[in-house]
GROMACS .gro file of C-alpha atoms in nm:
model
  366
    1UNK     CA    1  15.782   7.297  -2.402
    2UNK     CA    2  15.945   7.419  -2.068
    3UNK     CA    3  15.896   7.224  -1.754
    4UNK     CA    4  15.558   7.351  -1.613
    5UNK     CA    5  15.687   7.478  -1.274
    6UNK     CA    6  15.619   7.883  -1.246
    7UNK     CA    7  15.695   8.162  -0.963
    8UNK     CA    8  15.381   8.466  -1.058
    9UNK     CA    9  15.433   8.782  -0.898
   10UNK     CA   10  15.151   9.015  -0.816
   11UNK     CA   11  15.212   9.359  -0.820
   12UNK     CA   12  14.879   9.457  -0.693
   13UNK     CA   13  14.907   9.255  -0.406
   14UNK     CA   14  15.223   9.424  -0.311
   15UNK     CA   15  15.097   9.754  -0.353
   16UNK     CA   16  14.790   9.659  -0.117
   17UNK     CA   17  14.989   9.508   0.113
   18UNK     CA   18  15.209   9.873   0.107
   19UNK     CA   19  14.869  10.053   0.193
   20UNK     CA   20  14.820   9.806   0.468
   21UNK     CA   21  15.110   9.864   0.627
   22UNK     CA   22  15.068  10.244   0.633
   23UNK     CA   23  14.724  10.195   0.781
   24UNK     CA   24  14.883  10.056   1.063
   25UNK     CA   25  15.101  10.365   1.159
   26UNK     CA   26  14.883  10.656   0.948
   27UNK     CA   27  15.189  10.886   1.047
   28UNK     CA   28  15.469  10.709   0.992
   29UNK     CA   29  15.714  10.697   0.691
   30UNK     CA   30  15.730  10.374   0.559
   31UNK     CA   31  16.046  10.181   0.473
   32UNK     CA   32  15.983   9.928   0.184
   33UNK     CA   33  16.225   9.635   0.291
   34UNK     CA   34  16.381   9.455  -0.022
   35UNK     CA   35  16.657   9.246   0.170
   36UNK     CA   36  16.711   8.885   0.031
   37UNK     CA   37  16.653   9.038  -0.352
   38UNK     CA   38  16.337   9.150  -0.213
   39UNK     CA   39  16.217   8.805   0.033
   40UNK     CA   40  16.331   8.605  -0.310
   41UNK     CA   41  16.025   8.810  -0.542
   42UNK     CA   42  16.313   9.008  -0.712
   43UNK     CA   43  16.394   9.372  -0.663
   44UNK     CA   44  16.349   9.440  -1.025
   45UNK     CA   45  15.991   9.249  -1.037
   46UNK     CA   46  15.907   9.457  -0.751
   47UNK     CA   47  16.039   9.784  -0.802
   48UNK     CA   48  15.693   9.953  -1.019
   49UNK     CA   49  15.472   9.819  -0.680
   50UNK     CA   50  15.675   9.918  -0.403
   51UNK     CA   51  15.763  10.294  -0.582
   52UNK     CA   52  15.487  10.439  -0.338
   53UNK     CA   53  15.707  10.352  -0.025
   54UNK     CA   54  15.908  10.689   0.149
   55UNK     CA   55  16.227  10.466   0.150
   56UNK     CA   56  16.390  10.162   0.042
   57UNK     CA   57  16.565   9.958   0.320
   58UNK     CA   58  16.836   9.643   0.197
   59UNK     CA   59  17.118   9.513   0.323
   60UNK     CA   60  17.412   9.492   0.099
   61UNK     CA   61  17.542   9.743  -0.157
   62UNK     CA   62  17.483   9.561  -0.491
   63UNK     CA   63  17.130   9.641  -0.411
   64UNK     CA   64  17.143   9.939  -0.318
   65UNK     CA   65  17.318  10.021  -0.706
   66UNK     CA   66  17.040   9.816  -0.848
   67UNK     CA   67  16.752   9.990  -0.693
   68UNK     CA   68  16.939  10.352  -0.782
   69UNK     CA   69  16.970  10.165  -1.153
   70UNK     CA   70  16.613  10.222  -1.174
   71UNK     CA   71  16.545  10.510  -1.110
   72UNK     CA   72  16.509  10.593  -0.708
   73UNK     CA   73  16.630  10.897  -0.579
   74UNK     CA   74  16.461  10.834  -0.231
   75UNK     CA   75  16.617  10.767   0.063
   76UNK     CA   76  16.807  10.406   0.105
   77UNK     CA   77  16.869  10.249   0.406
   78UNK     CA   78  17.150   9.995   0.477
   79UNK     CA   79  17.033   9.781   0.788
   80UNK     CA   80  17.359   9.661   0.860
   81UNK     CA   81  17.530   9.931   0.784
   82UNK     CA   82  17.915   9.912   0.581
   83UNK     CA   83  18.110   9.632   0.614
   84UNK     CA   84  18.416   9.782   0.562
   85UNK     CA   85  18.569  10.133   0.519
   86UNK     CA   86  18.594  10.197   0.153
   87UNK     CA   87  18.220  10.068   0.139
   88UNK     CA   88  18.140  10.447   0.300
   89UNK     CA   89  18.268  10.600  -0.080
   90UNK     CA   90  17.986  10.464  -0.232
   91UNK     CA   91  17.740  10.532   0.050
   92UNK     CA   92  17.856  10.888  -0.008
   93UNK     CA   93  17.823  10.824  -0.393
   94UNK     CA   94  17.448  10.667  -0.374
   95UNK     CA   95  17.350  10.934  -0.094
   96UNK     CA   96  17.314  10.610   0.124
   97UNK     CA   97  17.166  10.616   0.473
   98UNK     CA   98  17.322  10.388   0.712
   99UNK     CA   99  17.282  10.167   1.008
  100UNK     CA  100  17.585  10.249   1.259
  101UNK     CA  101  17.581   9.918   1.544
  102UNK     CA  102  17.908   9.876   1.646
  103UNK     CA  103  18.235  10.141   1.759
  104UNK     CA  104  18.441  10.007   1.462
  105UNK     CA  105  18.203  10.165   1.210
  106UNK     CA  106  18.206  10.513   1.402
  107UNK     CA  107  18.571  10.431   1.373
  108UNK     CA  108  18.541  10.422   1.001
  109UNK     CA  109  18.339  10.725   0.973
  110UNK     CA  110  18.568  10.935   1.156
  111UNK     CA  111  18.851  10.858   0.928
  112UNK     CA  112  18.614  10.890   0.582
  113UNK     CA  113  18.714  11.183   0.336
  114UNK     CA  114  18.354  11.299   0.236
  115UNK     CA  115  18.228  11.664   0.123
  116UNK     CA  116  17.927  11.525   0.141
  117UNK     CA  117  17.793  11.411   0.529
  118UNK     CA  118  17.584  11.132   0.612
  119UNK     CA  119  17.272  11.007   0.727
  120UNK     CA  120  17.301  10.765   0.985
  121UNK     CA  121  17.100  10.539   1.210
  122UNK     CA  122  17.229  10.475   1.543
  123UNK     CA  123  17.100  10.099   1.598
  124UNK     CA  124  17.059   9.995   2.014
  125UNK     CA  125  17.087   9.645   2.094
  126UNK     CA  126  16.785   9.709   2.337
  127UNK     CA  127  16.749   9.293   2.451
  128UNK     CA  128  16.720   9.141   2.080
  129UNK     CA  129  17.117   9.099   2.116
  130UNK     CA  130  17.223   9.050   1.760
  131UNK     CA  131  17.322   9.392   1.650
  132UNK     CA  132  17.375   9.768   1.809
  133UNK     CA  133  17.496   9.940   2.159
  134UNK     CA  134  17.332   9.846   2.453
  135UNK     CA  135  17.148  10.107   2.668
  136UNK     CA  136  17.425  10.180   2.875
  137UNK     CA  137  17.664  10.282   2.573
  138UNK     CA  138  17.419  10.425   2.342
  139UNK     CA  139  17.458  10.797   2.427
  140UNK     CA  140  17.824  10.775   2.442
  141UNK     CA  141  17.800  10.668   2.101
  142UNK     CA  142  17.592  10.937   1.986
  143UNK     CA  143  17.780  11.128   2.138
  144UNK     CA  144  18.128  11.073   1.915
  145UNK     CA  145  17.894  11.017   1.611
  146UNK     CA  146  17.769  11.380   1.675
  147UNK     CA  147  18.099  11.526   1.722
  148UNK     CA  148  18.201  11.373   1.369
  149UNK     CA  149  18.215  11.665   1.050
  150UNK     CA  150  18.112  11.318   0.825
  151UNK     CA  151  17.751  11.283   1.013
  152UNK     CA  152  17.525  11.507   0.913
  153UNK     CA  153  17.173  11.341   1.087
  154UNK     CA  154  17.136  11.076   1.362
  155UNK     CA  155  16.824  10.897   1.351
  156UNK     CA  156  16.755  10.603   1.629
  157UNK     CA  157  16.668  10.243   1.550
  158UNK     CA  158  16.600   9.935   1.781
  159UNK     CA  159  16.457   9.576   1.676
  160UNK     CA  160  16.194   9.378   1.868
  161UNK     CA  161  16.275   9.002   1.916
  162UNK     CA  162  15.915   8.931   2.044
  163UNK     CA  163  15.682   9.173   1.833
  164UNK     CA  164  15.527   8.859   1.703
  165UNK     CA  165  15.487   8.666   2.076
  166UNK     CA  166  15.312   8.712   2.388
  167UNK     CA  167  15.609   8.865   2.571
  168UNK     CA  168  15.592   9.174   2.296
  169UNK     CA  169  15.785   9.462   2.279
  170UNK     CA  170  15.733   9.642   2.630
  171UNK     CA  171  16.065   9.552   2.791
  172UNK     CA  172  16.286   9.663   2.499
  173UNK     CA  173  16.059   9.970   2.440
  174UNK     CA  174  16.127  10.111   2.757
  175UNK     CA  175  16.478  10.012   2.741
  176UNK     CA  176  16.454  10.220   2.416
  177UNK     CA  177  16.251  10.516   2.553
  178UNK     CA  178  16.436  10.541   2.900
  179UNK     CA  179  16.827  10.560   2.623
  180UNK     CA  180  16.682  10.814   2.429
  181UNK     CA  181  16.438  11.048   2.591
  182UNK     CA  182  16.654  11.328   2.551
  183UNK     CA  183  16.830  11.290   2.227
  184UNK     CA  184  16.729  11.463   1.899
  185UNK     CA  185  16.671  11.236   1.586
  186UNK     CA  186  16.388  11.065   1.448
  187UNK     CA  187  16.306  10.757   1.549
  188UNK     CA  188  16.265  10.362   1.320
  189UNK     CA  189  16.174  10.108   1.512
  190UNK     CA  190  15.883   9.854   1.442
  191UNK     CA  191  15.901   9.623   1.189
  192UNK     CA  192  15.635   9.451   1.010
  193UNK     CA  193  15.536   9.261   1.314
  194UNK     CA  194  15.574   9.517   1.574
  195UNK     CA  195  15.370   9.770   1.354
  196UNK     CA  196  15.073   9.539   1.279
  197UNK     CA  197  15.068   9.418   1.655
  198UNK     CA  198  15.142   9.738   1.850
  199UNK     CA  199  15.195  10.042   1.598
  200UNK     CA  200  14.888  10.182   1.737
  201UNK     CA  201  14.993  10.202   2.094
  202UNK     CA  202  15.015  10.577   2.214
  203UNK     CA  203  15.367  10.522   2.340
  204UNK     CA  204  15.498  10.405   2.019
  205UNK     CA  205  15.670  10.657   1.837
  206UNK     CA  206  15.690  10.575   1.502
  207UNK     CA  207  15.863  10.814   1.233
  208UNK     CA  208  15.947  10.541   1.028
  209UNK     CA  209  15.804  10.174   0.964
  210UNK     CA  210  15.998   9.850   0.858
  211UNK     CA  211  15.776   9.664   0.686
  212UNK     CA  212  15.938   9.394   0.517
  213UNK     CA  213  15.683   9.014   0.539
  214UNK     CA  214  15.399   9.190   0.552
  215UNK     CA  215  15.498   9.346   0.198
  216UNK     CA  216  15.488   9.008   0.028
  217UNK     CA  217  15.158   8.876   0.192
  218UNK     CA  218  15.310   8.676   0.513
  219UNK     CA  219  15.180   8.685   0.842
  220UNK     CA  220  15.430   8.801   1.030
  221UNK     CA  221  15.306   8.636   1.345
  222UNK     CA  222  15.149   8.291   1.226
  223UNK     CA  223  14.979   8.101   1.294
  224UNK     CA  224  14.816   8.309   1.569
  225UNK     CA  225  14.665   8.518   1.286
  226UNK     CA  226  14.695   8.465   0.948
  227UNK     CA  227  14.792   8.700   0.640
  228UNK     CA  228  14.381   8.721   0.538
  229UNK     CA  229  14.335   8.835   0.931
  230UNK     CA  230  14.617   9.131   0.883
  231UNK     CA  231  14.403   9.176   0.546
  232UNK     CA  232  14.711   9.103   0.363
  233UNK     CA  233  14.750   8.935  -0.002
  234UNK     CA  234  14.995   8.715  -0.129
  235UNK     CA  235  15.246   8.839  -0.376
  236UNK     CA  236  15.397   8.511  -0.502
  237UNK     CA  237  15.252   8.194  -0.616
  238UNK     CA  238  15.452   7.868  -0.674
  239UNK     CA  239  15.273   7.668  -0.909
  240UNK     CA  240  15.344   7.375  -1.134
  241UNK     CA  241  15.101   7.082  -1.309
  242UNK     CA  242  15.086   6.678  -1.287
  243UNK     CA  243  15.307   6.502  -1.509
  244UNK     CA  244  15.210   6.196  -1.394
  245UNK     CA  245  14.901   5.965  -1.194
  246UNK     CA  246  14.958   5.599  -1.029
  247UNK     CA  247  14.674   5.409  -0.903
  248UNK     CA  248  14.779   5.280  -0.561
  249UNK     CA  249  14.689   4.907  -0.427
  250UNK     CA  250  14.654   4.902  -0.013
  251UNK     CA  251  14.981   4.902   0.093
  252UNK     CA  252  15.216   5.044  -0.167
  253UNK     CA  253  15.435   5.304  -0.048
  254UNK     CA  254  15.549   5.639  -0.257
  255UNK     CA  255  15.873   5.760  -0.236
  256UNK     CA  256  16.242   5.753  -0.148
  257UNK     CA  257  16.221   5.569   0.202
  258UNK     CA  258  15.853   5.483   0.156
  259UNK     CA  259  15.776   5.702   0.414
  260UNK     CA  260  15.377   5.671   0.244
  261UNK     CA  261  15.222   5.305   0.252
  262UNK     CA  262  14.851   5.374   0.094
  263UNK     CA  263  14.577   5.284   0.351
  264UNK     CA  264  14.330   5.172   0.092
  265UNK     CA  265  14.327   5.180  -0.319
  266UNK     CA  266  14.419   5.566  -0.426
  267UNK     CA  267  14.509   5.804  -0.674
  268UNK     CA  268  14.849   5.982  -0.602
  269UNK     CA  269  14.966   6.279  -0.905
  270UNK     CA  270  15.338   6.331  -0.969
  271UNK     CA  271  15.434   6.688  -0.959
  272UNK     CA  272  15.696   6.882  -1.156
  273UNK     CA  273  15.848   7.056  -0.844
  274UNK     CA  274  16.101   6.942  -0.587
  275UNK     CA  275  16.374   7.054  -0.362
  276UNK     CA  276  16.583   7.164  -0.633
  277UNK     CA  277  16.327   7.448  -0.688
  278UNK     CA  278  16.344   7.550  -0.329
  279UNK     CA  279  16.047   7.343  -0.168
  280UNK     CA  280  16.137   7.177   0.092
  281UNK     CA  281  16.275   6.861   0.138
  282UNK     CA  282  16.163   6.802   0.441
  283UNK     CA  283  15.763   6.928   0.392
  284UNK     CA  284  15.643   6.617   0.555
  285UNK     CA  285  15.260   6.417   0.420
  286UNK     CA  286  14.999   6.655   0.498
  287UNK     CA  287  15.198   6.951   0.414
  288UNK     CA  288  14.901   7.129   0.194
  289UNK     CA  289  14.839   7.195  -0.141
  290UNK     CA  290  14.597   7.263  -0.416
  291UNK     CA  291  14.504   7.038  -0.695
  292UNK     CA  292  14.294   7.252  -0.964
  293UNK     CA  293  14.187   7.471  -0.643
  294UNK     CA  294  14.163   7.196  -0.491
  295UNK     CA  295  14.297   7.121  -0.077
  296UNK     CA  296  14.508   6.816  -0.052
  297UNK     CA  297  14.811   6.680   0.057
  298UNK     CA  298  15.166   6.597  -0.008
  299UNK     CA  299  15.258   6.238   0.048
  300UNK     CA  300  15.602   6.056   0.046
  301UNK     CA  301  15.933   6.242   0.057
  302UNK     CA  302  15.980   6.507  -0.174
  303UNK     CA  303  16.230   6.433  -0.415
  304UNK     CA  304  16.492   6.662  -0.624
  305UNK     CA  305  16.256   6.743  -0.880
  306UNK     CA  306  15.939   6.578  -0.788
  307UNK     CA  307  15.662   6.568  -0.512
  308UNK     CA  308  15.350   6.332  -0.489
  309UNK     CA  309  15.018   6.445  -0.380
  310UNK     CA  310  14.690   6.283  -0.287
  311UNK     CA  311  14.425   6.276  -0.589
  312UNK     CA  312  14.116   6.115  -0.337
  313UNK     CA  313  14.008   6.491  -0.321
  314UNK     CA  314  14.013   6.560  -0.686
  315UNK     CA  315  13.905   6.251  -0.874
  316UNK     CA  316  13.887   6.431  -1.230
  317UNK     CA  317  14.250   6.534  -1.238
  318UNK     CA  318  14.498   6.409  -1.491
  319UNK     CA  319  14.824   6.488  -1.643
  320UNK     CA  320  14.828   6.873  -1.708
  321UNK     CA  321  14.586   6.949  -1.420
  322UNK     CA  322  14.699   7.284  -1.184
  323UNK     CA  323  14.914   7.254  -0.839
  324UNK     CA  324  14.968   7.528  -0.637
  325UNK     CA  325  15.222   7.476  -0.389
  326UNK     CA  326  15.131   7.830  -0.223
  327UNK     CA  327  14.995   8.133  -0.320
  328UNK     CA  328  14.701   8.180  -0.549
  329UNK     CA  329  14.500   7.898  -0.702
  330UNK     CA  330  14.207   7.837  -0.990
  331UNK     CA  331  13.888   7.958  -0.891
  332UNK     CA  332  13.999   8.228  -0.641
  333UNK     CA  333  14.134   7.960  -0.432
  334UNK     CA  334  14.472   8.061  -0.179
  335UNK     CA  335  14.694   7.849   0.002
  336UNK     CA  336  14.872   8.090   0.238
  337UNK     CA  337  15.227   7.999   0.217
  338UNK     CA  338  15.245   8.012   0.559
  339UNK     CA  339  15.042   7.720   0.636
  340UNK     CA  340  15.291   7.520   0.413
  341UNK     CA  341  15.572   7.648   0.606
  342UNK     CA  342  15.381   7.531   0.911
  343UNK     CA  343  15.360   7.228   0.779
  344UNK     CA  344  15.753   7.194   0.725
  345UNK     CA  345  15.866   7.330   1.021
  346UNK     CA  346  15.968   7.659   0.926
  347UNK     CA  347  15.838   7.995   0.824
  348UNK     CA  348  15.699   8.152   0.489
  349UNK     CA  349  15.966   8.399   0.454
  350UNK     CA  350  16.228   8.109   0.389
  351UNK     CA  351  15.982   7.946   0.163
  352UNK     CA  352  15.947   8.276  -0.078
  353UNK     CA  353  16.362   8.339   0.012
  354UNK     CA  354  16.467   7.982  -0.148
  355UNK     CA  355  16.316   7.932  -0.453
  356UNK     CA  356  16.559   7.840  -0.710
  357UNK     CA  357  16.696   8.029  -0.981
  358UNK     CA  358  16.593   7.780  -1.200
  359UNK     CA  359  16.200   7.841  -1.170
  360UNK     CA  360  16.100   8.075  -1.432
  361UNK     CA  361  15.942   8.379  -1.293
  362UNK     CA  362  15.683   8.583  -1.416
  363UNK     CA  363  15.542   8.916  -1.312
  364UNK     CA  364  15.106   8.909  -1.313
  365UNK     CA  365  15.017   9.215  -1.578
  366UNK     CA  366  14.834   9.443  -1.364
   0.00000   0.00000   0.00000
C-alpha cells in the first residue's frame, strides 16, 4: 500500500470561504487569488470552487494558460505584471489584465504591436515599498499610460503592509486617496486582510477585492483572531497515520539531537510525515496536533520523513491510528493550521505553500 500521508482538499470550504469574503465588501468584485498554484491547494483542484469569483488574480503566465485551459473567459489579473516585453503578446492573446509598477513596463507597452488594447492596473507604492510609483510620480505615470493607443482602461491598485496590525491601513489610504482623487478608473485595493479588517469603512472604496488567505481558510491576521472568528473554513488538511509506538523509560530522549528527554514513563507514536513533505523542520515540541481527533503534541526534531508525537493524551492509539497535522480531524475535530504555524515560527500560508509534491493529493467529493 502507499505511504499513509494525504493532502484533502475541500471544495466546499473554499466556496464558503468565497461567500465570506464577499460579505465583507457586499459591493465589491471579488478577485479569486490563485498565486503559488493556488497557496499550494492546486489551481486545477480548485478551479470548480473558486468559478463563482468575478476574476482570477496570479502571478506568472503559465497560470494564467492553465486557468484559460479550463475554461475561464473572465477577467485575469497579473499582480506583477510582464516580466519582459514579448510576455505582452500573450497578455494580448489571453485578454490578460495587468499590473503596470514600474516606467520600464510603460516602456514596453508603448513599443507593443497590439490591435487589441489592454487592461491595466496602475500599482502605487503608497508606503508598503516593494512594488509601484510613489505618490509623487503616480499621475505622471498615468498620465503616459493614458496617452498610449495599447491601453485601453486604467484601473488603480495599492497594497497595505499593516492591514493585519494595529498601525492599519490609514496612512497609505490617504496617501492613496489624496494620488488619485481626481483620476478616472476603478479602484483594487484591499486584500484579504484589509477587506476582513476595514472593508466596511465608509472611506474605503472598494471596486474590487483581493482575497487570496482567506480563500483557503487562514486567518489572515493570527493569532489576534482566528480563521473560526472570520467564520472561515479550512480548505486543506495534512493528514497521515502511526507507523510506529515506543514506550518511553524517564529519561530517554526522541530524536536527532535528543532535543526530547521523557519526564516520566510515556507513549510517543511515530508518524509517516516529515520535512520532506513540507512540514517543518523546525516545528519545535508542543507544536500541535491531533491523534484520532485527538490534541497533542509533537516532540523531538522532526526528521526527513518522520515526526514523533505524545500518546499520554490518547492511550488507545496504535499503529494505523489518524494524525492530522492541520486541517480537519475525526469527529469534527480542526486544528487550524495557523496555530501550527504559530508554533513554528511562521505563518499558515507557507505551511499550505510547501507541501511536497510527493504527498498525494486528493480533492473531498462534494
Amino acid at each position: 500500500m502507499p505511504r499513509p500521508i494525504q493532502a484533502t482538499i475541500h471544495p466546499a470550504a473554499l466556496r464558503a470561504n468565497l461567500e465570506r469574503a464577499r460579505r465583507a465588501a457586499p459591493d465589491a468584485r471579488v478577485w479569486a487569488v490563485v498565486k503559488a498554484n493556488a497557496y499550494g491547494h492546486g489551481i486545477e483542484r480548485v478551479w470548480g470552487a473558486l468559478r463563482g469569483a468575478d476574476g482570477i488574480a496570479l502571478l506568472d503566465l503559465d497560470e494564467a494558460e492553465r486557468v484559460r485551459q479550463l475554461g475561464w473567459r473572465g477577467p485575469i489579473l497579473l499582480l506583477e505584471g510582464v516580466f519582459e516585453p514579448r510576455d505582452l503578446e500573450l497578455c494580448s492573446r489571453l485578454s490578460l489584465w495587468h499590473a503596470v509598477h514600474c516606467d520600464a513596463q510603460i516602456d514596453w507597452l508603448s513599443a507593443h504591436k497590439t490591435h487589441v488594447p489592454h487592461r491595466v492596473f496602475l500599482k502605487m507604492n503608497s508606503g508598503m515599498n516593494r512594488l509601484g510609483f510613489r505618490p509623487e510620480r503616480f499621475r505622471a505615470a498615468w498620465a503616459r499610460l493614458s496617452a498610449l493607443p495599447q491601453v485601453e482602461e486604467i484601473s488603480l491598485m495599492t497594497h497595505f503592509s499593516d492591514a493585519d496590525g494595529p498601525r492599519g491601513i490609514a496612512h497609505q489610504l490617504a496617501a492613496f486617496q489624496t494620488a488619485t482623487e481626481d483620476l478616472p478608473g476603478e479602484r483594487s485595493i484591499c486584500n484579504s486582510a484589509a477587506l476582513l479588517r476595514h472593508g466596511l469603512q465608509a472611506d474605503v472604496r472598494l471596486d474590487w477585492v483581493r482575497a487570496g488567505i482567506a480563500l483557503y481558510g487562514g486567518a489572515p491576521d493570527h493569532p489576534q483572531r482566528t480563521a473560526s472568528d472570520w467564520g472561515l473554513q479550512p480548505a486543506m488538511t495534512l493528514a497521515s497515520r502511526l507507523i510506529g509506538v515506543q514506550q518511553l523509560s524517564e529519561g530517554e530522549t526522541v530524536g536527532y539531537g535528543s532535543r526530547f528527554a521523557a519526564p516520566g514513563a510515556m507513549a510517543i507514536g511515530v508518524v509517516a510525515c516529515g520535512y520532506a513533505d513540507g512540514y517543518p523542520r523546525h516545528a519545535p515540541t508542543g507544536t500541535p496536533v491531533l491523534v484520532d481527533g485527538v490534541r497533542t503534541r509533537v516532540v523531538g526534531r522532526v526528521s526527513m520523513d518522520m515526526l514523533a508525537v505524545d500518546l499520554t493524551p490518547v492511550p488507545d492509539a496504535a499503529i494505523g491510528s489518524e494524525v492530522t497535522l492541520w486541517g480537519r480531524g475525526p469527529g469534527g475535530a480542526v486544528l487550524p493550521v495557523d496555530e501550527v504555524a504559530e508554533a513554528a515560527g511562521t505563518i499558515g500560508y507557507e505551511l499550505m505553500c510547501a507541501v511536497a509534491p510527493r504527498v498525494p493529493v486528493a480533492v473531498e467529493p462534494d
